mmCIF file of C-alpha atoms and ligand atoms in Angstrom:
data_model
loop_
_atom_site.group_PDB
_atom_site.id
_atom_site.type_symbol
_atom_site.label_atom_id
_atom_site.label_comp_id
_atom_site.label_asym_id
_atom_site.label_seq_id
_atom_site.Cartn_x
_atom_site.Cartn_y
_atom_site.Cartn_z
ATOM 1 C CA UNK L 682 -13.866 -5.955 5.289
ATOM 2 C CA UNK L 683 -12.478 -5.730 8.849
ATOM 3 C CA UNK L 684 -12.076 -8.273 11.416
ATOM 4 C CA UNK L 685 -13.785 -7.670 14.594
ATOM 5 C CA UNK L 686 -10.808 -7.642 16.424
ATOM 6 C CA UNK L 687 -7.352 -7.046 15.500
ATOM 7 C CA UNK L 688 -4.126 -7.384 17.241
ATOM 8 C CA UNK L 689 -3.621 -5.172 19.913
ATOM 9 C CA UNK L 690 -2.995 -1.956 17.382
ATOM 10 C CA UNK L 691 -1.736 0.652 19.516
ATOM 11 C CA UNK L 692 1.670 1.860 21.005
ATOM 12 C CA UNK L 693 2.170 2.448 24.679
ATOM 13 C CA UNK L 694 0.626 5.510 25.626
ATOM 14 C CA UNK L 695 3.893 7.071 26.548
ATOM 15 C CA UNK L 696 5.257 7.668 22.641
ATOM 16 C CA UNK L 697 3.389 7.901 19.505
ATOM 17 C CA UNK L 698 2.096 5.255 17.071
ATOM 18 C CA UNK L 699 5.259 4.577 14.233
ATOM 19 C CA UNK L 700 2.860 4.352 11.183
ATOM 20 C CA UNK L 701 4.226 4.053 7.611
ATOM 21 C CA UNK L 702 2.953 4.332 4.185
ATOM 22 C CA UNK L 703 4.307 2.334 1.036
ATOM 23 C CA UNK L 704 3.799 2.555 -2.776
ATOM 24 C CA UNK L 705 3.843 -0.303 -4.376
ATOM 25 C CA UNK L 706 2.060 -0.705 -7.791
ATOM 26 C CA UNK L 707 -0.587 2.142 -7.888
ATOM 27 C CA UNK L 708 -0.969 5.333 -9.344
ATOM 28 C CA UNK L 709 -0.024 7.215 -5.659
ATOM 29 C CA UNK L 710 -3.751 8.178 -5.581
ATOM 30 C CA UNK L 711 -4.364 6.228 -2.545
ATOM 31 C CA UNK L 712 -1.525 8.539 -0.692
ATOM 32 C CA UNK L 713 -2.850 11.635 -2.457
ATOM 33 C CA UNK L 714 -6.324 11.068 -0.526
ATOM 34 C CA UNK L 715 -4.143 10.499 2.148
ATOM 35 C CA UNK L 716 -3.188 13.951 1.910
ATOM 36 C CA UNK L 717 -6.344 14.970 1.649
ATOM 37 C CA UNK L 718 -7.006 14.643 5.458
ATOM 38 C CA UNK L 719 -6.075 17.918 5.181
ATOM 39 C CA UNK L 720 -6.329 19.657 9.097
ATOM 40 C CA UNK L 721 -6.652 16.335 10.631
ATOM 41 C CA UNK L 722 -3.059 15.638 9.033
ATOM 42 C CA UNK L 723 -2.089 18.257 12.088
ATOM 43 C CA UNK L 724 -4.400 15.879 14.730
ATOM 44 C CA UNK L 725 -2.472 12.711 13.076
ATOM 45 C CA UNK L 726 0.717 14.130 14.040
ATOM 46 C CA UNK L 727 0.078 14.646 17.381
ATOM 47 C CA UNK L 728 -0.650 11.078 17.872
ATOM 48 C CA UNK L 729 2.310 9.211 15.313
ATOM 49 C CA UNK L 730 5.427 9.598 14.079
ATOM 50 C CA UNK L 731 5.502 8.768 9.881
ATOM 51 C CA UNK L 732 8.315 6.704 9.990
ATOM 52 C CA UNK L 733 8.579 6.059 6.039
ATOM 53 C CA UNK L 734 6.912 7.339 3.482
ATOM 54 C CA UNK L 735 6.402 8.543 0.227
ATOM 55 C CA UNK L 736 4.836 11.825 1.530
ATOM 56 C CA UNK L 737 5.646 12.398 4.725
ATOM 57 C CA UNK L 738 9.345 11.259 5.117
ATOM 58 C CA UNK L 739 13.127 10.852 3.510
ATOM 59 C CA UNK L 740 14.300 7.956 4.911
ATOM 60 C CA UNK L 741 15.191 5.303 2.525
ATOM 61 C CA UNK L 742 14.795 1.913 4.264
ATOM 62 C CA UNK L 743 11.740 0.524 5.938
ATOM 63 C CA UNK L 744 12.588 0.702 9.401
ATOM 64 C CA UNK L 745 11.742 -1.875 12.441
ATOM 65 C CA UNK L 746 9.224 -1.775 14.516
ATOM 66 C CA UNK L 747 6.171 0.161 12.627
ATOM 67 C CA UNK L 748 2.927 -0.007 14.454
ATOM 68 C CA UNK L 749 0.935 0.536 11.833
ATOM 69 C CA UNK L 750 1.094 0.393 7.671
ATOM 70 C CA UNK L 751 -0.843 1.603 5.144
ATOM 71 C CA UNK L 752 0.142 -0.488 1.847
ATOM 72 C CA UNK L 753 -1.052 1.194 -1.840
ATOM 73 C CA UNK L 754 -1.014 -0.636 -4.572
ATOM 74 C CA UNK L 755 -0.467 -4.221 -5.711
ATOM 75 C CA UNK L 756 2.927 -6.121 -6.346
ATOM 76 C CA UNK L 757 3.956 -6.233 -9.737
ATOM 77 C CA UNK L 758 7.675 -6.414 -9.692
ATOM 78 C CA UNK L 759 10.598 -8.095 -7.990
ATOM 79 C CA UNK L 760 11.205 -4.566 -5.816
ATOM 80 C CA UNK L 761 7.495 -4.624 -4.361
ATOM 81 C CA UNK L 762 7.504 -7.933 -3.742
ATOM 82 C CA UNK L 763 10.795 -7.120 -1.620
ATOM 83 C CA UNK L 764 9.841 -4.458 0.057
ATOM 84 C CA UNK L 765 6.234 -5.977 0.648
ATOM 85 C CA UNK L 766 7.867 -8.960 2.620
ATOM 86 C CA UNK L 767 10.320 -6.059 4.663
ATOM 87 C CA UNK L 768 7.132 -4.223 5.402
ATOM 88 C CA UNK L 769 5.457 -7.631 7.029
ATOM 89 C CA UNK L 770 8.297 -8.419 8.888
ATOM 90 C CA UNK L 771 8.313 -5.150 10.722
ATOM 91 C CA UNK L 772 4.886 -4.023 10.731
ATOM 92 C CA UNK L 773 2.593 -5.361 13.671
ATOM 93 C CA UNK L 774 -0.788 -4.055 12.149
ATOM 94 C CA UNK L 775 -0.650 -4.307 7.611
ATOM 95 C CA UNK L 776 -3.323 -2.379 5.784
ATOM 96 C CA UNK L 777 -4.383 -3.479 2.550
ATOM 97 C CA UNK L 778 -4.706 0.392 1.400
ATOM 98 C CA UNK L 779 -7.171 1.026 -1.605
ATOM 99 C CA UNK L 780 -8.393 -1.044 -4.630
ATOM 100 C CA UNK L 781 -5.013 -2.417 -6.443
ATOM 101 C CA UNK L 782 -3.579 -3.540 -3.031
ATOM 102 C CA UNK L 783 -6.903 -5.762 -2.245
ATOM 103 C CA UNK L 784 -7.689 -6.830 -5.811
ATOM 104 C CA UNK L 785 -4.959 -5.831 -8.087
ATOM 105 C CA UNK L 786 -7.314 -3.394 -9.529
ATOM 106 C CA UNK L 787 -5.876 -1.447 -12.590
ATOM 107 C CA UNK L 788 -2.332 -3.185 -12.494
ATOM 108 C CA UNK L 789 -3.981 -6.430 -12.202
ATOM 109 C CA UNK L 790 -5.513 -5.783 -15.957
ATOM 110 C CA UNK L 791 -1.931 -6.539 -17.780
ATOM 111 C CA UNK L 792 -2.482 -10.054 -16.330
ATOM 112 C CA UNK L 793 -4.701 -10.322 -19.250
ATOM 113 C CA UNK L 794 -1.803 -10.893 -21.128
ATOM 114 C CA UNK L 795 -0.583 -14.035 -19.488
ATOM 115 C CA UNK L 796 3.202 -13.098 -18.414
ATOM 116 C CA UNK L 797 5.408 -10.762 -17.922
ATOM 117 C CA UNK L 798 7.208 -11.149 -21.070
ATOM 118 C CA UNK L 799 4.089 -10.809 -23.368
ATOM 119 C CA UNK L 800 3.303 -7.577 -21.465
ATOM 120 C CA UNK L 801 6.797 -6.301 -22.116
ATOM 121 C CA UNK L 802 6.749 -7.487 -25.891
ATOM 122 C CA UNK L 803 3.286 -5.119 -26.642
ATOM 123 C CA UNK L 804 4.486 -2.233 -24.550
ATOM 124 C CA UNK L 805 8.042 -2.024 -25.492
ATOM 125 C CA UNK L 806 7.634 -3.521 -29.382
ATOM 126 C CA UNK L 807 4.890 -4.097 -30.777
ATOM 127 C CA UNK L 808 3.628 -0.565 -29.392
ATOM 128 C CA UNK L 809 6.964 1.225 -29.731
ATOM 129 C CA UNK L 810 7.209 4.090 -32.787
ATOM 130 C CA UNK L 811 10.455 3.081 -33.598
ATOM 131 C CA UNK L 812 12.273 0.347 -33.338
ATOM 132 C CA UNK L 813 11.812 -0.830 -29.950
ATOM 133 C CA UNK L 814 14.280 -2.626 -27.544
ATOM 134 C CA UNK L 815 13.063 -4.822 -24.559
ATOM 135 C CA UNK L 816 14.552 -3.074 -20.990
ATOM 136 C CA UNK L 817 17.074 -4.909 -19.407
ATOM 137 C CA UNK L 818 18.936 -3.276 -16.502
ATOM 138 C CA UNK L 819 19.917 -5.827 -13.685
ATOM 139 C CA UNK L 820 20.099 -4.665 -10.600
ATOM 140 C CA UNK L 821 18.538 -0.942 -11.914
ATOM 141 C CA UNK L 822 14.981 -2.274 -13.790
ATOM 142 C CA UNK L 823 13.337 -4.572 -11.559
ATOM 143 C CA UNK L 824 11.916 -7.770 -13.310
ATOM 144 C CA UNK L 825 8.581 -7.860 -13.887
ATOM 145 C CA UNK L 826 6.473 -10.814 -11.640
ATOM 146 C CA UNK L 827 4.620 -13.056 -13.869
ATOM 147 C CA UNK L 828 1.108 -11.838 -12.615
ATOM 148 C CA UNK L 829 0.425 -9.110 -10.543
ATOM 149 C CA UNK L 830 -0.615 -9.816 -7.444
ATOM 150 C CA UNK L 831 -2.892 -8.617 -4.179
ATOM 151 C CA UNK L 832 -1.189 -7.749 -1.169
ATOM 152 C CA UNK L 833 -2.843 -10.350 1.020
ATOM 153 C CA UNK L 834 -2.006 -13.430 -1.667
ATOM 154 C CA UNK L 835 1.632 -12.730 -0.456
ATOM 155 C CA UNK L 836 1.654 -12.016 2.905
ATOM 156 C CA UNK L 837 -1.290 -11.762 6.178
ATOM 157 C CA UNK L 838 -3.154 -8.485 5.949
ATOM 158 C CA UNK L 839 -4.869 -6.947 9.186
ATOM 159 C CA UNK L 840 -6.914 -4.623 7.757
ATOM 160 C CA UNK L 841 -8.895 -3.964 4.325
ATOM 161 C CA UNK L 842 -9.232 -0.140 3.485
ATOM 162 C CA UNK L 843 -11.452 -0.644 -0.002
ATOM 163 C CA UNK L 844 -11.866 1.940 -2.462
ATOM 164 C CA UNK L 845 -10.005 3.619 -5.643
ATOM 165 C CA UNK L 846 -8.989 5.813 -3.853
ATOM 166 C CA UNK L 847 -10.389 5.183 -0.272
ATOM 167 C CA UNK L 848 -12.204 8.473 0.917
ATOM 168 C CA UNK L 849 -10.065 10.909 3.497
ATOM 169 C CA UNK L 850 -13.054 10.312 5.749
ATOM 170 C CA UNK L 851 -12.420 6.346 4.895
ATOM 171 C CA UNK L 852 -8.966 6.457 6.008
ATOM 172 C CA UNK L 853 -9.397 8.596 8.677
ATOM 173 C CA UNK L 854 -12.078 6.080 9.950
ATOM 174 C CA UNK L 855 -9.381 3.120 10.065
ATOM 175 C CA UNK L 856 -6.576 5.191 11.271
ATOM 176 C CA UNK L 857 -8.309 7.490 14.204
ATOM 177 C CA UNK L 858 -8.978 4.020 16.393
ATOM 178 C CA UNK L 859 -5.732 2.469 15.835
ATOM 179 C CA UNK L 860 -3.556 5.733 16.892
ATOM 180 C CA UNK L 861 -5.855 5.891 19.860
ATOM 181 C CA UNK L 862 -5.259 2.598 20.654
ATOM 182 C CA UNK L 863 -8.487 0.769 19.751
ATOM 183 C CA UNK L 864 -9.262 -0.944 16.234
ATOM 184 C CA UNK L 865 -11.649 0.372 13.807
ATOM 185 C CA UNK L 866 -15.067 -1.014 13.163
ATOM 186 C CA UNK L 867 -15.247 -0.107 9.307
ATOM 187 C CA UNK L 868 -18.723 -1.258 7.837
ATOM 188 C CA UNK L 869 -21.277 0.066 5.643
ATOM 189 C CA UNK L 870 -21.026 1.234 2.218
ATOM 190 C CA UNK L 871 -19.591 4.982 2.884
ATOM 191 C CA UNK L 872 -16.568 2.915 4.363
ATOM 192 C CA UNK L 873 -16.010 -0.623 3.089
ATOM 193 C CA UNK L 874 -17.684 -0.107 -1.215
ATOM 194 C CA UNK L 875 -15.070 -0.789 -3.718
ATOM 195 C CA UNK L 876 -13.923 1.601 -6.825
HETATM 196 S S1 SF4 Q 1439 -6.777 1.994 -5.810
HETATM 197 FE FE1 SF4 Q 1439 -7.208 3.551 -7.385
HETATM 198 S S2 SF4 Q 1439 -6.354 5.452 -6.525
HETATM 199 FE FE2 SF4 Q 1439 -5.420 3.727 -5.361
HETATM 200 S S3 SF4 Q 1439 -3.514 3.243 -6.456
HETATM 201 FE FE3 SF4 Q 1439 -5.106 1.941 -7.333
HETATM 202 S S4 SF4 Q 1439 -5.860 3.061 -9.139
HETATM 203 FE FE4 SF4 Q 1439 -4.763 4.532 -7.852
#
């Protein structure tokens, strides 16, 4: 699922790597295998700096000039697709970070339904107990896209990272390389086998 050869992945020797990680549509379990790097977590800090993140850091808007991103999750809403198109603009090398960012994956199934508002309509009243109300919040509920949708249909995409969630050992594969300035070769089925 790699190419060859990426862009030149690494930052200058003198300062760490800025690497993100976003949450899009997913379930976070992507991030929580991130987690599970466990000790290397403490080799991974030596080499970057976790610019934004859901688990690793507070601040609140994507920042410029990330090295490297790992993206969970596919874009379902009018706040990923937002932030997805942020994250491209800044981010010199985009990973497409587990199952639902490459394929849409579990939040790819309401597209089923044909629609946004269909979706809403069975969640919010024809499944409600009592008497339902659709949400409308401008501004505070993001609107639903019509279809959800895999990362790389919206924007270019360095890097696939399959699996639901990817491995530790999977991620750690793709990320050693770039923090050390080279680019991963990720093939075989221990690092590139969906679900
Ligand atoms: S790929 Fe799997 S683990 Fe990752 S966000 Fe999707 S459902 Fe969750």
């Amino acid at each position: 699922m790699s190419s060859g050869t990426g862009p030149s992945s690494s930052a200058t020797p003198s300062r760490k790597v800025r690497l993100a990680t976003v949450w899009l549509a997913g379930c976070s379990g992507c991030h929580m295998s991130f987690l599970d790097l466990d000790e290397w977590l403490l080799e991974l800090a030596e080499l970057a700096e976790i610019v934004y993140s859901p688990v690793g850091s507070d601040v609140k808007t994507y920042p410029e000039g990330v090295d490297v991103c790992l993206v969970e999750g596919g874009v379902a809403n009018a706040d990923n697709l937002e932030l997805l198109h942020q994250v491209r603009a800044r981010t010199r090398v985009l990973i497409s970070f587990g199952d639902c960012a490459i394929t849409a994956n579990i939040p790819g199934m309401r597209n089923m339904l044909h629609g946004a508002d269909p979706v809403l309509r069975k969640a919010y009243l024809e499944l409600a107990d009592g008497s339902g109300q659709l949400p409308h919040a401008p501004g505070i509920v993001p609107e639903l896209l019509e279809r959800v949708l895999p990362v790389h249909e919206l924007v270019p995409v360095e890097l696939y990272l399959p699996g639901c969630p990817p491995s530790a050992a999977r991620i750690r594969a793709a990320l050693e390389p770039l923090l050390q300035g080279g680019w991963p070769e990720l093939s075989g089925a221990d690092l590139i086998r969906f679900g």
